[in-house]
Amino acid sequence: MTTQGLDYYKKFTNSVLIVTLIVLLILMLLKGFKVILLILASVLFAAYFLGIAKYVNTKIGLKTNIALVLTIIITFSFIGLLVYKLSPNISRQVIELQQTLPEALEKTNAAISRNEALNFLAKPIRKSIEIGKKDEGGYIKTFFSSVFGVFGDVYIIVFLGFFFIANAKSYTIGITKLFPKHRRKRVFEILEYIGYTLRNWLLGKLMSMVIVGSLVTIGLYILGVPNALTLGVLTAILAFIPNIGPLISLIPALLIAFSISNDLALYTLIVYLLIQAVESNIITPLIHKRMIAMPMAMVLIAQVLLGMFTGYLGLILAVPLVAVILVVIKKAYVEDILKDTDT
């Protein structure tokens, strides 16, 4: 083999190796991305408690450790009290909902069948439902596997979050040690800014969820829609998921209302649309006025991509992940490399 041919062979081999390594790296990242999302969820869990403790420390002067312990005790006590007070009503309404939804679905299906256009659009959904029924216990297996999967993820998030709470500063300093000495101060500033952004977003989101859930409960109760409290709680929980959450929470309310009357279904839809309009245009801008702006197209793209590879975690954590990426781009690239501080 000539020298030219040997050089070509080496270049070709190196190119193949590089491409193979990149592909393997991407596959490993995609396969292990759920771990990254679980860590992000744990960081959010820790950010909630650390953020409130820091606020109490700043405003009242209470020591951070004492404020942190009080925050944890008060939060879990409040959740326990809320569950204790609301669980009888919610449990009863959940049982009623389980009995009402199949009947509502049948009535809705019958109404759709009478309309040719709606019947054509509903065919793919019916087909997927029938395939699921033919699969031996397919829905049951999926349900139990998903429920146990969620409990396992929550277990990891909570305990990992408590580890972050117990020694948050050590983890931050540990990450900065991975960078050259002259860059460590700037890396620490960026990490602090990421924490500040996540705290603001999370606390604001929780406030927004409570307001939206309360408004939906009141609106449905006034309209006379059954199980208003359960539907309101469901809306509050799903409001954490942008774009997709409100749509999912609308479906059961609309089905129940439609099973009673067409007019009630229309009024229910109007209530949800009005509340979402108020949430998007008034509540969220007021609560998140100090948060970095996030293009909704970018959030939706992130939700679709992450949802494909990581399931529900990707849908839920798309916004904080986009927030982290935007902070890193803004601070490390736009400000430090491009020297543009006007963004």
mmCIF file of C-alpha atoms in Angstrom, residues 7-334:
data_model
loop_
_atom_site.group_PDB
_atom_site.id
_atom_site.type_symbol
_atom_site.label_atom_id
_atom_site.label_comp_id
_atom_site.label_asym_id
_atom_site.label_seq_id
_atom_site.Cartn_x
_atom_site.Cartn_y
_atom_site.Cartn_z
ATOM 1 C CA ASP A 7 -2.737 8.155 5.035
ATOM 2 C CA TYR A 8 -6.204 7.917 3.517
ATOM 3 C CA TYR A 9 -6.841 4.646 5.394
ATOM 4 C CA LYS A 10 -5.728 6.228 8.712
ATOM 5 C CA LYS A 11 -7.927 9.288 8.170
ATOM 6 C CA PHE A 12 -10.895 7.102 7.244
ATOM 7 C CA THR A 13 -10.369 4.868 10.301
ATOM 8 C CA ASN A 14 -10.042 7.886 12.616
ATOM 9 C CA SER A 15 -13.212 9.421 11.158
ATOM 10 C CA VAL A 16 -15.160 6.182 11.659
ATOM 11 C CA LEU A 17 -13.886 5.911 15.249
ATOM 12 C CA ILE A 18 -14.823 9.525 16.036
ATOM 13 C CA VAL A 19 -18.312 9.142 14.547
ATOM 14 C CA THR A 20 -18.790 5.837 16.409
ATOM 15 C CA LEU A 21 -17.723 7.417 19.709
ATOM 16 C CA ILE A 22 -20.080 10.374 19.168
ATOM 17 C CA VAL A 23 -22.987 8.027 18.381
ATOM 18 C CA LEU A 24 -22.205 5.893 21.453
ATOM 19 C CA LEU A 25 -21.963 9.018 23.605
ATOM 20 C CA ILE A 26 -25.341 10.260 22.344
ATOM 21 C CA LEU A 27 -26.933 6.831 22.961
ATOM 22 C CA MET A 28 -25.478 6.700 26.481
ATOM 23 C CA LEU A 29 -26.745 10.221 27.148
ATOM 24 C CA LEU A 30 -30.242 9.352 25.917
ATOM 25 C CA LYS A 31 -30.344 6.107 27.887
ATOM 26 C CA GLY A 32 -29.031 7.745 31.028
ATOM 27 C CA PHE A 33 -30.890 11.037 30.612
ATOM 28 C CA LYS A 34 -33.550 9.945 33.076
ATOM 29 C CA VAL A 35 -30.853 9.983 35.778
ATOM 30 C CA ILE A 36 -30.042 13.620 34.883
ATOM 31 C CA LEU A 37 -33.738 14.504 35.120
ATOM 32 C CA LEU A 38 -34.039 12.761 38.505
ATOM 33 C CA ILE A 39 -31.062 14.781 39.753
ATOM 34 C CA LEU A 40 -32.692 17.976 38.410
ATOM 35 C CA ALA A 41 -35.945 17.077 40.206
ATOM 36 C CA SER A 42 -33.960 16.502 43.433
ATOM 37 C CA VAL A 43 -32.286 19.883 42.997
ATOM 38 C CA LEU A 44 -35.741 21.495 42.617
ATOM 39 C CA PHE A 45 -36.908 19.694 45.762
ATOM 40 C CA ALA A 46 -33.901 21.047 47.650
ATOM 41 C CA ALA A 47 -34.269 24.508 46.043
ATOM 42 C CA TYR A 48 -37.779 24.885 47.463
ATOM 43 C CA PHE A 49 -36.680 24.399 51.084
ATOM 44 C CA LEU A 50 -33.379 26.262 50.715
ATOM 45 C CA GLY A 51 -35.129 29.162 48.966
ATOM 46 C CA ILE A 52 -37.694 29.645 51.745
ATOM 47 C CA ALA A 53 -35.020 29.222 54.437
ATOM 48 C CA LYS A 54 -32.854 31.859 52.733
ATOM 49 C CA TYR A 55 -35.827 34.231 52.470
ATOM 50 C CA VAL A 56 -36.645 33.778 56.177
ATOM 51 C CA ASN A 57 -32.977 34.312 57.042
ATOM 52 C CA THR A 58 -32.873 37.553 55.015
ATOM 53 C CA LYS A 59 -36.168 39.017 56.226
ATOM 54 C CA ILE A 60 -36.302 37.864 59.847
ATOM 55 C CA GLY A 61 -32.644 37.196 60.638
ATOM 56 C CA LEU A 62 -33.287 33.639 61.784
ATOM 57 C CA LYS A 63 -30.287 31.321 61.346
ATOM 58 C CA THR A 64 -30.404 29.428 58.037
ATOM 59 C CA ASN A 65 -30.225 25.965 59.623
ATOM 60 C CA ILE A 66 -33.065 26.734 62.056
ATOM 61 C CA ALA A 67 -35.121 28.314 59.254
ATOM 62 C CA LEU A 68 -34.484 25.220 57.109
ATOM 63 C CA VAL A 69 -35.667 22.804 59.814
ATOM 64 C CA LEU A 70 -38.761 24.934 60.466
ATOM 65 C CA THR A 71 -39.514 25.109 56.730
ATOM 66 C CA ILE A 72 -39.344 21.307 56.391
ATOM 67 C CA ILE A 73 -41.515 20.734 59.499
ATOM 68 C CA ILE A 74 -44.127 23.356 58.496
ATOM 69 C CA THR A 75 -44.283 22.147 54.874
ATOM 70 C CA PHE A 76 -44.798 18.476 55.716
ATOM 71 C CA SER A 77 -47.207 19.342 58.558
ATOM 72 C CA PHE A 78 -49.252 21.486 56.177
ATOM 73 C CA ILE A 79 -49.332 18.715 53.560
ATOM 74 C CA GLY A 80 -50.337 16.177 56.225
ATOM 75 C CA LEU A 81 -53.100 18.463 57.554
ATOM 76 C CA LEU A 82 -54.337 19.131 54.015
ATOM 77 C CA VAL A 83 -54.450 15.405 53.230
ATOM 78 C CA TYR A 84 -56.217 14.693 56.542
ATOM 79 C CA LYS A 85 -58.875 17.368 55.953
ATOM 80 C CA LEU A 86 -59.459 16.838 52.242
ATOM 81 C CA SER A 87 -58.873 13.095 51.853
ATOM 82 C CA PRO A 88 -62.415 12.007 52.925
ATOM 83 C CA ASN A 89 -64.046 14.281 50.322
ATOM 84 C CA ILE A 90 -61.458 13.525 47.650
ATOM 85 C CA SER A 91 -61.616 9.762 48.282
ATOM 86 C CA ARG A 92 -65.414 9.833 47.943
ATOM 87 C CA GLN A 93 -65.204 11.947 44.798
ATOM 88 C CA VAL A 94 -62.511 9.720 43.289
ATOM 89 C CA ILE A 95 -64.795 6.676 43.729
ATOM 90 C CA GLU A 96 -67.651 8.639 42.153
ATOM 91 C CA LEU A 97 -65.321 9.715 39.358
ATOM 92 C CA GLN A 98 -64.344 6.096 38.662
ATOM 93 C CA GLN A 99 -68.023 5.243 38.310
ATOM 94 C CA THR A 100 -68.960 8.381 36.372
ATOM 95 C CA LEU A 101 -66.153 8.538 33.797
ATOM 96 C CA PRO A 102 -66.900 5.219 31.977
ATOM 97 C CA GLU A 103 -70.552 6.231 31.651
ATOM 98 C CA ALA A 104 -69.552 9.722 30.515
ATOM 99 C CA LEU A 105 -67.138 8.216 27.987
ATOM 100 C CA GLU A 106 -69.880 5.965 26.582
ATOM 101 C CA LYS A 107 -72.296 8.880 26.227
ATOM 102 C CA THR A 108 -69.612 11.014 24.595
ATOM 103 C CA ASN A 109 -68.716 8.155 22.254
ATOM 104 C CA ALA A 110 -72.390 7.754 21.272
ATOM 105 C CA ALA A 111 -72.709 11.484 20.599
ATOM 106 C CA ILE A 112 -69.526 11.477 18.493
ATOM 107 C CA SER A 113 -70.782 8.478 16.489
ATOM 108 C CA ARG A 114 -73.797 10.512 15.380
ATOM 109 C CA ASN A 115 -71.513 13.179 13.880
ATOM 110 C CA GLU A 116 -69.623 12.054 10.752
ATOM 111 C CA ALA A 117 -66.730 14.514 11.078
ATOM 112 C CA LEU A 118 -66.150 13.806 14.786
ATOM 113 C CA ASN A 119 -66.575 10.076 14.177
ATOM 114 C CA PHE A 120 -63.819 10.148 11.556
ATOM 115 C CA LEU A 121 -61.449 12.037 13.892
ATOM 116 C CA ALA A 122 -62.155 9.648 16.797
ATOM 117 C CA LYS A 123 -61.423 6.459 14.813
ATOM 118 C CA PRO A 124 -57.651 6.314 15.646
ATOM 119 C CA ILE A 125 -58.412 6.728 19.375
ATOM 120 C CA ARG A 126 -61.005 3.940 19.312
ATOM 121 C CA LYS A 127 -58.598 1.689 17.451
ATOM 122 C CA SER A 128 -55.839 2.197 20.031
ATOM 123 C CA ILE A 129 -58.307 1.490 22.867
ATOM 124 C CA GLU A 130 -59.447 -1.759 21.229
ATOM 125 C CA ILE A 131 -55.822 -2.860 20.691
ATOM 126 C CA GLY A 132 -55.166 -2.178 24.375
ATOM 127 C CA LYS A 133 -58.179 -4.292 25.338
ATOM 128 C CA LYS A 134 -57.026 -7.204 23.172
ATOM 129 C CA ASP A 135 -53.624 -7.136 24.803
ATOM 130 C CA GLU A 136 -53.950 -9.479 27.796
ATOM 131 C CA GLY A 137 -54.113 -7.139 30.740
ATOM 132 C CA GLY A 138 -52.167 -4.533 28.776
ATOM 133 C CA TYR A 139 -53.721 -1.534 30.469
ATOM 134 C CA ILE A 140 -53.455 -3.124 33.927
ATOM 135 C CA LYS A 141 -49.782 -4.001 33.422
ATOM 136 C CA THR A 142 -49.038 -0.507 32.129
ATOM 137 C CA PHE A 143 -50.901 1.089 35.026
ATOM 138 C CA PHE A 144 -49.132 -0.880 37.751
ATOM 139 C CA SER A 145 -45.699 -0.595 36.144
ATOM 140 C CA SER A 146 -46.147 3.181 35.758
ATOM 141 C CA VAL A 147 -47.466 3.629 39.327
ATOM 142 C CA PHE A 148 -44.589 1.653 40.876
ATOM 143 C CA GLY A 149 -42.178 3.478 38.572
ATOM 144 C CA VAL A 150 -43.477 6.860 39.764
ATOM 145 C CA PHE A 151 -43.221 5.857 43.448
ATOM 146 C CA GLY A 152 -39.655 4.668 42.848
ATOM 147 C CA ASP A 153 -38.751 7.970 41.165
ATOM 148 C CA VAL A 154 -40.368 10.005 43.967
ATOM 149 C CA TYR A 155 -38.419 7.976 46.549
ATOM 150 C CA ILE A 156 -35.128 8.767 44.772
ATOM 151 C CA ILE A 157 -36.027 12.456 44.306
ATOM 152 C CA VAL A 158 -36.976 12.999 47.968
ATOM 153 C CA PHE A 159 -33.982 11.243 49.525
ATOM 154 C CA LEU A 160 -31.498 12.676 47.035
ATOM 155 C CA GLY A 161 -33.092 16.083 47.645
ATOM 156 C CA PHE A 162 -32.511 15.758 51.397
ATOM 157 C CA PHE A 163 -28.842 14.946 50.729
ATOM 158 C CA PHE A 164 -28.588 18.145 48.657
ATOM 159 C CA ILE A 165 -30.316 20.128 51.419
ATOM 160 C CA ALA A 166 -27.976 18.753 54.094
ATOM 161 C CA ASN A 167 -24.806 19.760 52.273
ATOM 162 C CA ALA A 168 -25.744 22.043 49.392
ATOM 163 C CA LYS A 169 -22.638 24.235 49.533
ATOM 164 C CA SER A 170 -20.250 21.256 49.390
ATOM 165 C CA TYR A 171 -21.825 20.032 46.136
ATOM 166 C CA THR A 172 -21.559 23.515 44.601
ATOM 167 C CA ILE A 173 -17.897 23.867 45.640
ATOM 168 C CA GLY A 174 -17.213 20.314 44.405
ATOM 169 C CA ILE A 175 -18.475 21.213 40.921
ATOM 170 C CA THR A 176 -16.372 24.396 40.817
ATOM 171 C CA LYS A 177 -13.250 22.335 41.660
ATOM 172 C CA LEU A 178 -13.628 20.577 38.294
ATOM 173 C CA PHE A 179 -12.702 23.826 36.505
ATOM 174 C CA PRO A 180 -9.371 25.722 36.295
ATOM 175 C CA LYS A 181 -8.628 27.992 39.261
ATOM 176 C CA HIS A 182 -9.050 31.242 37.314
ATOM 177 C CA ARG A 183 -12.582 30.154 36.226
ATOM 178 C CA ARG A 184 -13.876 28.827 39.564
ATOM 179 C CA LYS A 185 -15.252 32.114 40.849
ATOM 180 C CA ARG A 186 -17.265 32.627 37.651
ATOM 181 C CA VAL A 187 -18.513 28.999 37.689
ATOM 182 C CA PHE A 188 -19.656 29.498 41.292
ATOM 183 C CA GLU A 189 -21.535 32.680 40.256
ATOM 184 C CA ILE A 190 -23.265 30.819 37.408
ATOM 185 C CA LEU A 191 -24.271 27.956 39.721
ATOM 186 C CA GLU A 192 -25.643 30.458 42.236
ATOM 187 C CA TYR A 193 -27.624 32.174 39.477
ATOM 188 C CA ILE A 194 -29.009 28.805 38.309
ATOM 189 C CA GLY A 195 -30.132 28.106 41.885
ATOM 190 C CA TYR A 196 -31.720 31.572 42.122
ATOM 191 C CA THR A 197 -33.595 31.044 38.831
ATOM 192 C CA LEU A 198 -34.853 27.580 39.791
ATOM 193 C CA ARG A 199 -36.006 28.797 43.237
ATOM 194 C CA ASN A 200 -37.916 31.714 41.733
ATOM 195 C CA TRP A 201 -39.514 29.547 39.055
ATOM 196 C CA LEU A 202 -40.491 26.766 41.475
ATOM 197 C CA LEU A 203 -42.014 28.997 44.158
ATOM 198 C CA GLY A 204 -43.849 30.971 41.490
ATOM 199 C CA LYS A 205 -45.134 27.795 39.859
ATOM 200 C CA LEU A 206 -46.436 26.438 43.161
ATOM 201 C CA MET A 207 -48.321 29.680 43.809
ATOM 202 C CA SER A 208 -49.764 29.558 40.287
ATOM 203 C CA MET A 209 -50.888 25.938 40.779
ATOM 204 C CA VAL A 210 -52.728 26.777 44.017
ATOM 205 C CA ILE A 211 -54.511 29.760 42.421
ATOM 206 C CA VAL A 212 -55.514 27.839 39.265
ATOM 207 C CA GLY A 213 -56.715 24.803 41.234
ATOM 208 C CA SER A 214 -58.792 27.011 43.545
ATOM 209 C CA LEU A 215 -60.353 28.932 40.634
ATOM 210 C CA VAL A 216 -61.254 25.701 38.800
ATOM 211 C CA THR A 217 -62.812 24.200 41.947
ATOM 212 C CA ILE A 218 -64.911 27.331 42.551
ATOM 213 C CA GLY A 219 -65.910 27.613 38.867
ATOM 214 C CA LEU A 220 -66.990 23.968 38.567
ATOM 215 C CA TYR A 221 -68.827 24.114 41.906
ATOM 216 C CA ILE A 222 -70.813 27.165 40.749
ATOM 217 C CA LEU A 223 -71.677 25.405 37.461
ATOM 218 C CA GLY A 224 -72.797 22.315 39.362
ATOM 219 C CA VAL A 225 -70.263 19.925 37.813
ATOM 220 C CA PRO A 226 -69.930 16.796 40.015
ATOM 221 C CA ASN A 227 -66.621 16.089 41.816
ATOM 222 C CA ALA A 228 -65.521 19.732 41.559
ATOM 223 C CA LEU A 229 -62.951 19.419 44.394
ATOM 224 C CA THR A 230 -61.215 16.374 42.888
ATOM 225 C CA LEU A 231 -61.146 17.968 39.436
ATOM 226 C CA GLY A 232 -59.730 21.173 40.948
ATOM 227 C CA VAL A 233 -56.955 19.274 42.767
ATOM 228 C CA LEU A 234 -56.184 17.356 39.560
ATOM 229 C CA THR A 235 -55.983 20.653 37.637
ATOM 230 C CA ALA A 236 -53.643 22.137 40.259
ATOM 231 C CA ILE A 237 -51.288 19.141 40.060
ATOM 232 C CA LEU A 238 -51.299 19.000 36.249
ATOM 233 C CA ALA A 239 -50.757 22.777 36.040
ATOM 234 C CA PHE A 240 -47.124 22.005 36.864
ATOM 235 C CA ILE A 241 -46.789 20.644 33.317
ATOM 236 C CA PRO A 242 -46.885 23.573 30.863
ATOM 237 C CA ASN A 243 -48.831 23.347 27.569
ATOM 238 C CA ILE A 244 -49.957 19.724 28.067
ATOM 239 C CA GLY A 245 -51.096 19.702 31.720
ATOM 240 C CA PRO A 246 -54.100 22.062 31.299
ATOM 241 C CA LEU A 247 -55.322 20.042 28.298
ATOM 242 C CA ILE A 248 -55.147 16.740 30.232
ATOM 243 C CA SER A 249 -56.981 18.235 33.226
ATOM 244 C CA LEU A 250 -59.766 19.523 30.961
ATOM 245 C CA ILE A 251 -60.644 16.081 29.529
ATOM 246 C CA PRO A 252 -62.307 14.425 32.603
ATOM 247 C CA ALA A 253 -64.203 17.625 33.514
ATOM 248 C CA LEU A 254 -65.458 17.976 29.955
ATOM 249 C CA LEU A 255 -66.513 14.313 29.760
ATOM 250 C CA ILE A 256 -68.492 14.521 33.009
ATOM 251 C CA ALA A 257 -70.142 17.807 32.003
ATOM 252 C CA PHE A 258 -70.938 16.438 28.527
ATOM 253 C CA SER A 259 -72.626 13.378 30.050
ATOM 254 C CA ILE A 260 -75.045 15.735 31.855
ATOM 255 C CA SER A 261 -75.755 18.224 29.068
ATOM 256 C CA ASN A 262 -74.161 19.887 26.049
ATOM 257 C CA ASP A 263 -74.673 23.330 27.593
ATOM 258 C CA LEU A 264 -72.840 22.339 30.790
ATOM 259 C CA ALA A 265 -69.947 21.002 28.715
ATOM 260 C CA LEU A 266 -69.777 24.321 26.847
ATOM 261 C CA TYR A 267 -69.816 26.342 30.100
ATOM 262 C CA THR A 268 -67.127 24.051 31.573
ATOM 263 C CA LEU A 269 -64.941 24.599 28.527
ATOM 264 C CA ILE A 270 -65.436 28.385 28.810
ATOM 265 C CA VAL A 271 -64.489 28.305 32.525
ATOM 266 C CA TYR A 272 -61.272 26.385 31.795
ATOM 267 C CA LEU A 273 -60.352 28.663 28.884
ATOM 268 C CA LEU A 274 -60.980 31.802 30.949
ATOM 269 C CA ILE A 275 -58.924 30.508 33.888
ATOM 270 C CA GLN A 276 -56.065 29.482 31.598
ATOM 271 C CA ALA A 277 -56.181 32.913 29.928
ATOM 272 C CA VAL A 278 -56.031 34.619 33.330
ATOM 273 C CA GLU A 279 -53.214 32.279 34.425
ATOM 274 C CA SER A 280 -51.155 32.844 31.259
ATOM 275 C CA ASN A 281 -51.655 36.603 30.942
ATOM 276 C CA ILE A 282 -52.018 37.827 34.536
ATOM 277 C CA ILE A 283 -51.018 35.304 37.223
ATOM 278 C CA THR A 284 -47.823 33.901 35.664
ATOM 279 C CA PRO A 285 -46.394 37.281 34.494
ATOM 280 C CA LEU A 286 -47.021 38.779 37.961
ATOM 281 C CA ILE A 287 -45.464 35.847 39.822
ATOM 282 C CA HIS A 288 -42.560 35.283 37.412
ATOM 283 C CA LYS A 289 -41.739 38.921 36.665
ATOM 284 C CA ARG A 290 -38.150 38.428 37.921
ATOM 285 C CA MET A 291 -37.605 35.156 36.117
ATOM 286 C CA ILE A 292 -35.730 34.814 32.825
ATOM 287 C CA ALA A 293 -37.996 34.816 29.777
ATOM 288 C CA MET A 294 -38.383 31.416 28.126
ATOM 289 C CA PRO A 295 -39.596 31.050 24.535
ATOM 290 C CA MET A 296 -42.648 28.755 24.668
ATOM 291 C CA ALA A 297 -41.696 27.174 21.325
ATOM 292 C CA MET A 298 -38.412 26.044 22.895
ATOM 293 C CA VAL A 299 -40.280 24.651 25.922
ATOM 294 C CA LEU A 300 -42.718 22.720 23.699
ATOM 295 C CA ILE A 301 -39.876 21.285 21.567
ATOM 296 C CA ALA A 302 -38.055 20.243 24.760
ATOM 297 C CA GLN A 303 -41.241 18.615 26.089
ATOM 298 C CA VAL A 304 -41.770 16.619 22.887
ATOM 299 C CA LEU A 305 -38.145 15.440 22.666
ATOM 300 C CA LEU A 306 -37.754 14.653 26.364
ATOM 301 C CA GLY A 307 -41.190 13.036 26.486
ATOM 302 C CA MET A 308 -40.197 10.665 23.673
ATOM 303 C CA PHE A 309 -37.058 9.474 25.460
ATOM 304 C CA THR A 310 -37.861 9.808 29.173
ATOM 305 C CA GLY A 311 -41.675 9.752 29.452
ATOM 306 C CA TYR A 312 -43.509 11.814 32.056
ATOM 307 C CA LEU A 313 -40.315 13.163 33.668
ATOM 308 C CA GLY A 314 -39.363 14.880 30.424
ATOM 309 C CA LEU A 315 -42.773 16.553 30.147
ATOM 310 C CA ILE A 316 -42.682 17.744 33.769
ATOM 311 C CA LEU A 317 -39.068 18.950 33.895
ATOM 312 C CA ALA A 318 -38.742 20.494 30.430
ATOM 313 C CA VAL A 319 -39.163 24.062 31.746
ATOM 314 C CA PRO A 320 -36.511 23.972 34.532
ATOM 315 C CA LEU A 321 -34.127 22.173 32.156
ATOM 316 C CA VAL A 322 -34.608 24.873 29.493
ATOM 317 C CA ALA A 323 -34.137 27.499 32.228
ATOM 318 C CA VAL A 324 -30.779 25.958 33.242
ATOM 319 C CA ILE A 325 -29.627 25.759 29.608
ATOM 320 C CA LEU A 326 -30.604 29.403 28.962
ATOM 321 C CA VAL A 327 -28.762 30.583 32.084
ATOM 322 C CA VAL A 328 -25.597 28.710 31.047
ATOM 323 C CA ILE A 329 -25.802 30.091 27.480
ATOM 324 C CA LYS A 330 -26.446 33.626 28.736
ATOM 325 C CA LYS A 331 -23.708 33.670 31.374
ATOM 326 C CA ALA A 332 -20.992 31.386 29.972
ATOM 327 C CA TYR A 333 -21.343 32.093 26.231
ATOM 328 C CA VAL A 334 -23.097 35.432 25.620
#
